Tab-separated table of C-alpha atoms in Angstrom:
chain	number	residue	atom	x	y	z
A	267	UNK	CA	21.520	26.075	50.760
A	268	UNK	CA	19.515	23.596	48.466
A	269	UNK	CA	21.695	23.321	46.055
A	270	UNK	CA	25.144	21.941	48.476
A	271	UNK	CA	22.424	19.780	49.772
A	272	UNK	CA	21.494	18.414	46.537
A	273	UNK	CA	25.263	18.029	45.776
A	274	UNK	CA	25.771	15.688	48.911
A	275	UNK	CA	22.859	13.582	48.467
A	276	UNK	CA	23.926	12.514	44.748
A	277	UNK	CA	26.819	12.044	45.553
A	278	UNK	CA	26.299	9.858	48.465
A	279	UNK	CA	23.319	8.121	45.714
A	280	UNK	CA	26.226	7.867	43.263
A	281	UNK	CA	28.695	5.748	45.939
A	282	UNK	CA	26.100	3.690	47.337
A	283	UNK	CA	25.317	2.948	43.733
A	284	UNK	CA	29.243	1.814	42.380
A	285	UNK	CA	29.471	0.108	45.828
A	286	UNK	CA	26.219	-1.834	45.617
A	287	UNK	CA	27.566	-3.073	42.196
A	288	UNK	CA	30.578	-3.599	43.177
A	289	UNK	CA	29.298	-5.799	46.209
A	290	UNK	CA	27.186	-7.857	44.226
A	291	UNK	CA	29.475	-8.074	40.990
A	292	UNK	CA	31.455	-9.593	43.588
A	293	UNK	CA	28.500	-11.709	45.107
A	294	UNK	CA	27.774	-12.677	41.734
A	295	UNK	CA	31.517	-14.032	40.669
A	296	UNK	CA	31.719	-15.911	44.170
A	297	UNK	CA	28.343	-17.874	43.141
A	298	UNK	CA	29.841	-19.052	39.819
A	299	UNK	CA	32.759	-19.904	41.089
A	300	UNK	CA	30.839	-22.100	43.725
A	301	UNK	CA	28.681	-23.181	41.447
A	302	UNK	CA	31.627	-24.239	39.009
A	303	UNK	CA	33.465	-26.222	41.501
A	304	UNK	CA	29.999	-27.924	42.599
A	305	UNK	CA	29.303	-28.483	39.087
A	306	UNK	CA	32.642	-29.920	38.314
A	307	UNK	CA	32.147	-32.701	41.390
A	308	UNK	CA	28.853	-33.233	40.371
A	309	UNK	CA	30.763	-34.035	36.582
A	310	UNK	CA	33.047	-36.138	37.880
A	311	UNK	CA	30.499	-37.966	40.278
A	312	UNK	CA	28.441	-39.010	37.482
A	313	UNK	CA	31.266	-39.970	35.211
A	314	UNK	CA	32.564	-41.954	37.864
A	315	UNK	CA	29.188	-43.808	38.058
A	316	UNK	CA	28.951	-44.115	34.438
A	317	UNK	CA	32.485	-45.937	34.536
A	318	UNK	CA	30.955	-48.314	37.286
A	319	UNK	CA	27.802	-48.913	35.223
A	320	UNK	CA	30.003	-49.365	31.650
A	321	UNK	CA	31.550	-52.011	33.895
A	322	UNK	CA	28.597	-53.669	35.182
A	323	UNK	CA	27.425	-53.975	31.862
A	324	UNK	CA	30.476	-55.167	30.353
A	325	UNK	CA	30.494	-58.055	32.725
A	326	UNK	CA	27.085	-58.972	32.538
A	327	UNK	CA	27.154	-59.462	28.358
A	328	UNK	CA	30.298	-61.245	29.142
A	329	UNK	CA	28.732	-63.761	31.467
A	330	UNK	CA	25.808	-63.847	29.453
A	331	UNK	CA	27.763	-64.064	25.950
A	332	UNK	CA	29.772	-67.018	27.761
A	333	UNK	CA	26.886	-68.800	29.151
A	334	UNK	CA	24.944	-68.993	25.406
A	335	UNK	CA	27.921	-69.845	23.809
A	336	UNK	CA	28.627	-72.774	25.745
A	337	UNK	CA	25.269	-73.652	25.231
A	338	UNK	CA	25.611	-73.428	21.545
A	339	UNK	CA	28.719	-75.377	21.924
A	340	UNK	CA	27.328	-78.247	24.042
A	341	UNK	CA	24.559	-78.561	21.333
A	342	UNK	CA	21.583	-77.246	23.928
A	343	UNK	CA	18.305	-75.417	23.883
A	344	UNK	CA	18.726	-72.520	26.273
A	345	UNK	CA	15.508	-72.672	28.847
A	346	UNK	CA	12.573	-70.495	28.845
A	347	UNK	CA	14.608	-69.151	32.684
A	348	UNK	CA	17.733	-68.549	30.351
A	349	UNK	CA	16.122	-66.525	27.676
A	350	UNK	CA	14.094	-64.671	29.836
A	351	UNK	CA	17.782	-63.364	31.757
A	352	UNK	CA	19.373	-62.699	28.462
A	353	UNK	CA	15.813	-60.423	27.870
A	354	UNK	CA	16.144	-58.751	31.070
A	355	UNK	CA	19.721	-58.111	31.013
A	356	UNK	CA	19.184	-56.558	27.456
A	357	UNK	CA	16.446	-54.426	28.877
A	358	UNK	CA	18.351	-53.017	31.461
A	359	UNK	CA	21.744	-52.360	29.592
A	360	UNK	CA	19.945	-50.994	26.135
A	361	UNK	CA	16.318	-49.813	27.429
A	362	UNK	CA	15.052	-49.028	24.167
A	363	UNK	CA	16.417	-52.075	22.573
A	364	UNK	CA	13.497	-54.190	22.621
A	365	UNK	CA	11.111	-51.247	22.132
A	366	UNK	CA	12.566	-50.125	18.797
A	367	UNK	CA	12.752	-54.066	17.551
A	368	UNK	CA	9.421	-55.016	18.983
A	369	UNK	CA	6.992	-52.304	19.440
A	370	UNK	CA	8.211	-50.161	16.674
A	371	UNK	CA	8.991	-52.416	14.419
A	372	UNK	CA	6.649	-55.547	15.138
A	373	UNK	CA	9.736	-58.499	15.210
A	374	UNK	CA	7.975	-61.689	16.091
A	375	UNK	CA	9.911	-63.728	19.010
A	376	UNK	CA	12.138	-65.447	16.623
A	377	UNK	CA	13.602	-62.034	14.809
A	378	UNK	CA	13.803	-60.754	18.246
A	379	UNK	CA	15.661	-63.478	19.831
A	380	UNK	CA	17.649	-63.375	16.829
A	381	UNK	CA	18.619	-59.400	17.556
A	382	UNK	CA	19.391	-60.401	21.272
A	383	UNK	CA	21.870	-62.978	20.352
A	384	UNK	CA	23.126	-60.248	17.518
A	385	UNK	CA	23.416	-57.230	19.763
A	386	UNK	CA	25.233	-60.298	22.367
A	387	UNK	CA	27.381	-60.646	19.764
A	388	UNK	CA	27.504	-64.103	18.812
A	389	UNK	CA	28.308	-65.824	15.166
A	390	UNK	CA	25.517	-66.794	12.834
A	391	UNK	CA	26.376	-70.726	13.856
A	392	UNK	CA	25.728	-69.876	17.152
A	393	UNK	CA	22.404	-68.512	16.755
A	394	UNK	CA	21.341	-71.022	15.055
A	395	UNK	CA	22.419	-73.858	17.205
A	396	UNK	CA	20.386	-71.805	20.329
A	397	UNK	CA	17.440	-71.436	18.000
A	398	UNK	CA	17.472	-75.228	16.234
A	399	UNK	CA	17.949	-73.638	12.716
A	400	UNK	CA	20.068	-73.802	10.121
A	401	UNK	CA	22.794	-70.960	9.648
A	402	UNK	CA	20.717	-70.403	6.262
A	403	UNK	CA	17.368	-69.737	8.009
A	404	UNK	CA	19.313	-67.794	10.338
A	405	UNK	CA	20.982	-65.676	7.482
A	406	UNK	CA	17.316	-65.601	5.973
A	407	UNK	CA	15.453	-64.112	8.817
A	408	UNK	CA	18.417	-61.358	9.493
A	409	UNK	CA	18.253	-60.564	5.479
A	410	UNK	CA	14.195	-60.405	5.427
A	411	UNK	CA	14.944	-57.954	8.822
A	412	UNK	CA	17.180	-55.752	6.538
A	413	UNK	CA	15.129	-55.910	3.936
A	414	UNK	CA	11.695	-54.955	6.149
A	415	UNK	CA	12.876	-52.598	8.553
A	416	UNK	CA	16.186	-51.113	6.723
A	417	UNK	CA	14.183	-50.734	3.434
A	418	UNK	CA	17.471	-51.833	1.710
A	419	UNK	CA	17.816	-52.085	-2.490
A	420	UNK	CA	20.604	-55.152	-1.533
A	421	UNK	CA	19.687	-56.187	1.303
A	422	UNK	CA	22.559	-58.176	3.658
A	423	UNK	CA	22.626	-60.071	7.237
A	424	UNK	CA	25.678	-58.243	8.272
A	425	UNK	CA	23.708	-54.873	7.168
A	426	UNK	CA	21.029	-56.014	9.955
A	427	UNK	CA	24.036	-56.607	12.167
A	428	UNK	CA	25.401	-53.516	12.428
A	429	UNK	CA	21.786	-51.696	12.504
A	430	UNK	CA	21.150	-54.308	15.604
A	431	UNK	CA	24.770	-53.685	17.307
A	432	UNK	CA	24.024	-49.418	16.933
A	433	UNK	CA	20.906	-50.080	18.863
């Protein structure tokens, strides 16, 4: 009589067993699937806000790339108010901008303002209307950057340029 016994009760272990795995194999694909489609909203959520904050940005170096080349053009100083927005919008849309140029690197307020107007994307004759220099001191201080910070045999302004623009 033990041994029919023994019989039912494995086989009633072995069912409960392929149904237990069965329930939660199922369990188990309903969850990623869930989590897929939550993780695909959250995706498109933040890529959404990205696109909003690309655009943000975009208009605010526009504005600002506007407002310093009109000042360039109209043969001003920019005020101590206007260089301190260009340095906070810089912060804000490139946050380790000014530490890799100033903390890391040690620029002085002149090399830095220099990078700002760079990374801004103004011409040399620009920056050196805003800064009351010549466009040769201008080249000068971007070729002494290269040269520092770059460590570069030959070095160039437009090499400091493009190492201030991939910033």
């Amino acid at each position: 009589m033990e041994e029919p016994l023994y019989d039912v009760v494995w086989w009633v272990y072995v069912v409960s067993l392929i149904l237990l795995i069965g329930t939660s194999g199922a369990i188990y694909t309903f969850l990623l699937r869930r989590n897929y489609i939550g993780l695909r909203k959250n995706y498109y959520a933040l890529k959404r806000q990205s696109t909003i904050d690309d655009t943000y940005s975009q208009n605010v170096l526009s504005k600002l790339y506007t407002e310093f080349h009109s000042i360039a053009i109209k043969n001003k100083i920019p005020s101590d108010g206007e260089w301190d927005r260009l340095t906070q919008s810089i912060r804000r849309i490139y946050p380790n901008f000014e530490y890799k140029l100033v903390y890391y690197h040690h620029l002085n307020e002149t090399e830095f303002k220099v990078s700002m107007l760079i990374k801004l994307e103004l011409i040399p004759k620009d920056i050196a209307l805003l800064l009351c220099k010549s466009k040769e001191a201008v080249s000068s201080i971007r070729r002494r950057l290269c040269q520092r910070i770059l460590n570069s045999d030959k070095p160039s302004p437009k090499s400091w340029d493009e190492y201030v623009k991939s910033l």
